[in-house]
XYZ file of C-alpha atoms in Angstrom:
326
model
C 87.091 94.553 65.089
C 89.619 96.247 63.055
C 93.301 96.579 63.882
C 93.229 100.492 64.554
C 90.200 99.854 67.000
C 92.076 97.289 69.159
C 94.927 99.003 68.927
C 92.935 102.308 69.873
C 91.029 100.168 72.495
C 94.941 98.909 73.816
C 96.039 102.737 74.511
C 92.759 103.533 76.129
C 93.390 100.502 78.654
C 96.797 101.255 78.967
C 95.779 105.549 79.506
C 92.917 103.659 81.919
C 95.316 101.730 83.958
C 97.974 104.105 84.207
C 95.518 107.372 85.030
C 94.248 104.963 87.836
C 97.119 104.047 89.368
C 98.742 107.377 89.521
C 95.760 109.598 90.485
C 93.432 106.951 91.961
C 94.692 107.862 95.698
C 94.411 111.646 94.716
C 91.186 111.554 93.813
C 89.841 109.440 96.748
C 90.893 112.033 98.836
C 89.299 114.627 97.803
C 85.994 113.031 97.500
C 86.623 111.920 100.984
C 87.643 115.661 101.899
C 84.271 116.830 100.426
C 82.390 114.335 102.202
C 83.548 115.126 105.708
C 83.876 119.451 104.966
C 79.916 118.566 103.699
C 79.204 117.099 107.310
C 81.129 119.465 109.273
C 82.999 122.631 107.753
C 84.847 122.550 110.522
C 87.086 120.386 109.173
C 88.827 122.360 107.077
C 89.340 125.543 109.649
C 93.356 126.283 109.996
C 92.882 125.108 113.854
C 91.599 121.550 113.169
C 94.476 121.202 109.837
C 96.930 122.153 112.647
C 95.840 119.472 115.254
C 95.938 116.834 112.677
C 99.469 117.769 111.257
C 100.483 117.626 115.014
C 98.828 114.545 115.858
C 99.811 112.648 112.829
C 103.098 114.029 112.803
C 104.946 110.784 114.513
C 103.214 108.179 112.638
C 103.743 110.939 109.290
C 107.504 110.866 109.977
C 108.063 106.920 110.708
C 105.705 106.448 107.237
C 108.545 108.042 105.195
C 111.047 105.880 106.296
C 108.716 103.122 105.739
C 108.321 104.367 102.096
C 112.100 103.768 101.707
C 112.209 99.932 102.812
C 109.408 99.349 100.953
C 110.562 100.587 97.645
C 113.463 98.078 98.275
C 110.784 95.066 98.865
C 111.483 95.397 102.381
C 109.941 95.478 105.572
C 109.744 97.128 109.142
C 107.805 95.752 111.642
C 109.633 97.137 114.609
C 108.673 100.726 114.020
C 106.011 100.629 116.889
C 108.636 99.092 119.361
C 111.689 101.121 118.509
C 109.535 104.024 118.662
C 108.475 103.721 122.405
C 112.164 102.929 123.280
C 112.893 106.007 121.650
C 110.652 108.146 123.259
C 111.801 106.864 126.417
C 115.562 107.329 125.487
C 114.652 110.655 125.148
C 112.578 111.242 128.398
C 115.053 109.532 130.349
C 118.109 111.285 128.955
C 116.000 114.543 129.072
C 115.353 113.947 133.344
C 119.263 115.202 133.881
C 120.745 117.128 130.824
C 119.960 119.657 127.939
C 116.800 118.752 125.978
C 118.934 119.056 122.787
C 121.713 116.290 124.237
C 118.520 113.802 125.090
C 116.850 114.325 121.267
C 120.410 113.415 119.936
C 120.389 110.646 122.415
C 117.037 110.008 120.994
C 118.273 109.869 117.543
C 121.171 108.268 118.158
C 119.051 104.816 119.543
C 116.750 105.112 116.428
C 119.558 104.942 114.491
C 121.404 101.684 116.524
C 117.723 100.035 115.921
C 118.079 100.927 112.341
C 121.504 99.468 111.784
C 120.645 96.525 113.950
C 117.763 95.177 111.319
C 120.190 96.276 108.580
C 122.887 94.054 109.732
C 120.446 90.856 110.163
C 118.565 91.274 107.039
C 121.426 92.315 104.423
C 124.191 90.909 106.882
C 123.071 87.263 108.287
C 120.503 87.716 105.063
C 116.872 86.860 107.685
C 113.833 87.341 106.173
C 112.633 91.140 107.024
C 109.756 90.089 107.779
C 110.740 87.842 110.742
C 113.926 89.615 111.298
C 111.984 92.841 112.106
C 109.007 90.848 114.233
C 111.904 89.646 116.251
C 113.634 92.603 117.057
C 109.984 94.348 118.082
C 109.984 91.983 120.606
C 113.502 92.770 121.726
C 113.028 96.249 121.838
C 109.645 96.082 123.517
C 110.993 93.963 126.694
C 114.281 95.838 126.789
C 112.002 98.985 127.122
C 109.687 97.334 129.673
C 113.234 96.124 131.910
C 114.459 99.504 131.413
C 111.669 101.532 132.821
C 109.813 99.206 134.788
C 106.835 99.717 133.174
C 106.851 102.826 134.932
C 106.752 106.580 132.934
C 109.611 108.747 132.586
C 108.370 112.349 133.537
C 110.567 115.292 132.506
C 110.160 118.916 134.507
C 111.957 120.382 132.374
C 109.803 122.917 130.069
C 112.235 123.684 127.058
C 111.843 119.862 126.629
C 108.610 120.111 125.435
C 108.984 123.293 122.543
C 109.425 121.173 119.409
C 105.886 118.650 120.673
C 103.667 121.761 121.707
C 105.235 125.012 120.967
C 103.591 127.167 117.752
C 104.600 129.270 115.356
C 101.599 132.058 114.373
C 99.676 129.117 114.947
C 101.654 126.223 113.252
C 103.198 123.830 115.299
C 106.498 122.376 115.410
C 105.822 118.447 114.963
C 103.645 119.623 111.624
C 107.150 121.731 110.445
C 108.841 118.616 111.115
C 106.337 116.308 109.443
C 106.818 118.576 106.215
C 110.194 118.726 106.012
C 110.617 115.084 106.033
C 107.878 114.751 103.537
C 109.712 117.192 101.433
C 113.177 115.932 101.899
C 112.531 112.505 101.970
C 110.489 113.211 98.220
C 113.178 115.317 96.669
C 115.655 112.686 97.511
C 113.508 109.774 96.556
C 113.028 111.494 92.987
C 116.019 114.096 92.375
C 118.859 111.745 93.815
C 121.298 108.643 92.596
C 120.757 107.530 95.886
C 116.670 107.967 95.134
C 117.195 106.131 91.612
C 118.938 103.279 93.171
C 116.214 102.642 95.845
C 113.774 102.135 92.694
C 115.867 100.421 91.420
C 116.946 97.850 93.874
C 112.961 97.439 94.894
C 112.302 96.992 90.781
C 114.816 94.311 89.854
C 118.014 93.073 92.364
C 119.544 90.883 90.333
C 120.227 93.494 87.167
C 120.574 96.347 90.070
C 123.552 93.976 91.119
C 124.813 93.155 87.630
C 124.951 97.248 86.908
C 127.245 97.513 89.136
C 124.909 98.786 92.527
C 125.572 97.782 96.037
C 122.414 96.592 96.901
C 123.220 94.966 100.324
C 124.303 98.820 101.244
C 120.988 100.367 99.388
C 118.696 98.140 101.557
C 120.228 97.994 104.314
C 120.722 102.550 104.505
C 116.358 102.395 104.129
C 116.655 100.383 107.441
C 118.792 102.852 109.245
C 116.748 105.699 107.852
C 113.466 104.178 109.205
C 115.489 103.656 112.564
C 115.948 107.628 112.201
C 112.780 108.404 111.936
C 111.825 105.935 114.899
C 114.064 108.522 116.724
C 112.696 111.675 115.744
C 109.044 110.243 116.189
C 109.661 109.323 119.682
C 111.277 112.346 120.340
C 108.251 114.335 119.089
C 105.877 112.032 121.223
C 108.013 112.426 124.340
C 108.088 116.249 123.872
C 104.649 116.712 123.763
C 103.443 114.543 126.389
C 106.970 115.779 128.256
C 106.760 111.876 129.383
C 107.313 108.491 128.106
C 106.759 104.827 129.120
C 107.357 101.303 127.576
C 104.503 100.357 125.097
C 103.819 103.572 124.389
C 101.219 103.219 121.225
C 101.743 99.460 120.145
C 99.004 100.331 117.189
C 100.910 102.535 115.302
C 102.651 100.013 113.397
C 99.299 99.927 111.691
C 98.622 103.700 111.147
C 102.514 103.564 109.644
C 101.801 100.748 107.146
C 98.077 101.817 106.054
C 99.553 105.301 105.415
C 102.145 103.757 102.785
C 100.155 100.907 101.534
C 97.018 103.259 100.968
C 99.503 105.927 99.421
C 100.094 103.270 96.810
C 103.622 101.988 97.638
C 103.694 98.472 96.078
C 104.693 96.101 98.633
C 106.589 94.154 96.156
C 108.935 97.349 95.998
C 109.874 99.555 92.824
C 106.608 101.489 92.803
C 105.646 104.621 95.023
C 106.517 108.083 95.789
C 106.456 110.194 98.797
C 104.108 112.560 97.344
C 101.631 109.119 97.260
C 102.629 108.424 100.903
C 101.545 112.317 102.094
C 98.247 111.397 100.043
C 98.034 108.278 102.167
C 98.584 110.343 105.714
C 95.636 112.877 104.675
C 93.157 109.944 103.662
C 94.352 108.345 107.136
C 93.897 111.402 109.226
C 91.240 112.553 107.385
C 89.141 109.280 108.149
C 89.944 109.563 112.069
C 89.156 113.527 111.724
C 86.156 112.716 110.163
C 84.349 110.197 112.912
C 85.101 112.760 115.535
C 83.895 115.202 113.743
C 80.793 113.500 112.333
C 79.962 111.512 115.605
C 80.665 108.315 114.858
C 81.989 105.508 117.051
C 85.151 105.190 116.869
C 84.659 101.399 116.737
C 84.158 101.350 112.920
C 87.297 103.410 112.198
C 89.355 99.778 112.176
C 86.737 98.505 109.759
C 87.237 101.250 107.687
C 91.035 101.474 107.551
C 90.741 97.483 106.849
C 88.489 97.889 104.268
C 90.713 100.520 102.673
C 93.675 98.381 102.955
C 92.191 95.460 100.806
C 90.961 98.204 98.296
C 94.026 99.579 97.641
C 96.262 96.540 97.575
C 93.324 95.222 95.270
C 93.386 98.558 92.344
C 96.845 98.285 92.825
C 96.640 94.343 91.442
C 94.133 95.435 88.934
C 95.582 98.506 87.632
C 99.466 96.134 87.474
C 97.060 93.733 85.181
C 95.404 96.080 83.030
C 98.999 97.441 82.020
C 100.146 94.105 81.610
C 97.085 93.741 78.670
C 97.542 96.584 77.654
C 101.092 95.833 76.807
């Protein structure tokens, strides 16, 4: 083989690698998209997109702040935890005062959890891993002791606009779900502070050595999930206008599939929030799809395994092909 083929044969692995692990995600959705509009057009009727940007919309929210500490090489395994004690901050607060006071209340505990990993993991320097399982456990039984394991029920009906209320047919908790999707991507890719988070997740030692405070980068993705805890909770509590300890213990796993399918690397420096929205549609697009379709909803966590391993495994094989190819 000639030089000019291999070296042709190089850029056409590199173009290969590169085209697959940018648009792989993409792509899979819209096949998937086809597959489920082909068994039921249904699916894509402006009712049914609604219901899923409102049902998704808390696990949506929490998945961009999960984006963040993952681009750092971080993790957040309290979401699911902090979450229900948000919700039930909110519901509680919401029993005796202004539904706007008990969403900042809300808010206001999301960001306290938020802080509270930041200070172990950059602060005491814990692994995030076990620093974050820890503190799930904390805020699960302080939740439990605070409620009883009893529900919070609030009367009031203005505390439930922002869950259930529409707009020409759009709900709230999908506006919401946007915005941070659109925020949270214009920061991550317009913004010094977005650079630095790429930066940090890419290389820590020369992010230090150039001068960036990475204890302060890593541990601000950490209060930002513990923001998004809040306004996920808040959005729960206002459309069930209740909330009780425990409240959907599984969502930890919607929350990481949704940014590990988007194509986040776990080892941090690699995603976007335009990947992570890619990730929610696949996500809510396979539960759509079995109710849709009639299927038993007993596959759907063989399926979102399945998909799991497949994209943590393209995402090895497309990091190898660019290594050859360089």
């Amino acid at each position: 083989m000639s030089p000019t083929d291999r070296s042709t044969l190089a850029l056409a692995g590199r173009y290969g690698a590169a085209t697959l692990r940018t648009y792989g995600i993409l792509i899979a959705l819209i096949i998937l998209v086809v597959i489920v509009f082909a068994g039921n057009p249904a699916f894509l009727s402006e009712g049914n997109i609604f219901n899923m940007l409102s049902q998704w919309a808390p696990a949506g929210i929490m998945a961009v702040g999960m984006t963040y500490v993952i681009l750092t090489g971080g993790f957040d395994l309290s979401v699911a935890s902090g979450y229900s004690l948000c919700a039930v901050t909110a519901a509680a607060v919401g029993q005796h005062v202004d539904p706007a006071l008990a969403y900042l209340a809300a808010l206001g505990a999301g960001f306290a959890i938020g802080l509270l990993n930041a200070v172990l993991v950059v602060g005491v320097n814990i692994n995030p891993f076990i620093t974050t399982v820890g503190t799930g456990f904390i805020l699960g039984g302080v939740t439990f002791v605070v409620t009883g394991n009893a529900a919070f029920i609030v009367d009031d009906p203005d505390f439930g606009i922002i869950g259930y209320e529409r707009w020409h047919g759009f709900p709230f908790s999908g506006m919401l779900l946007l915005a941070f999707l659109l925020i949270g991507g214009l920061v991550l890719a317009k913004t010094v502070y977005g650079e630095t988070v790429y930066a940090v997740g890419g290389n820590r030692e020369a992010s230090r050595l150039s001068g960036i405070r990475v204890r302060t980068v890593i541990g601000s993705t950490y209060v930002l999930s513990g923001v998004c805890m809040g306004m996920a909770g808040i959005l729960t509590a206002s459309q069930l206008n209740s909330a009780q300890a425990n409240l959907d213990p599984a969502i930890i796993f919607d929350v990481l599939t949704i940014v590990v399918v988007g194509g986040t690397s776990l080892a941090g420096g690699f995603g976007s929030m335009w990947r992570t929205a890619v990730g929610l549609g696949i996500i809510a697009t396979i539960s759509n799809g079995f109710i849709l379709l009639d299927i038993s909803v007993f596959y759907q966590d063989i399926i979102k395994g399945s998909i799991i391993v497949g994209a943590l495994a393209l995402d090895v094989l497309a990091r190898r092909l660019a290594a050859r190819s360089r």
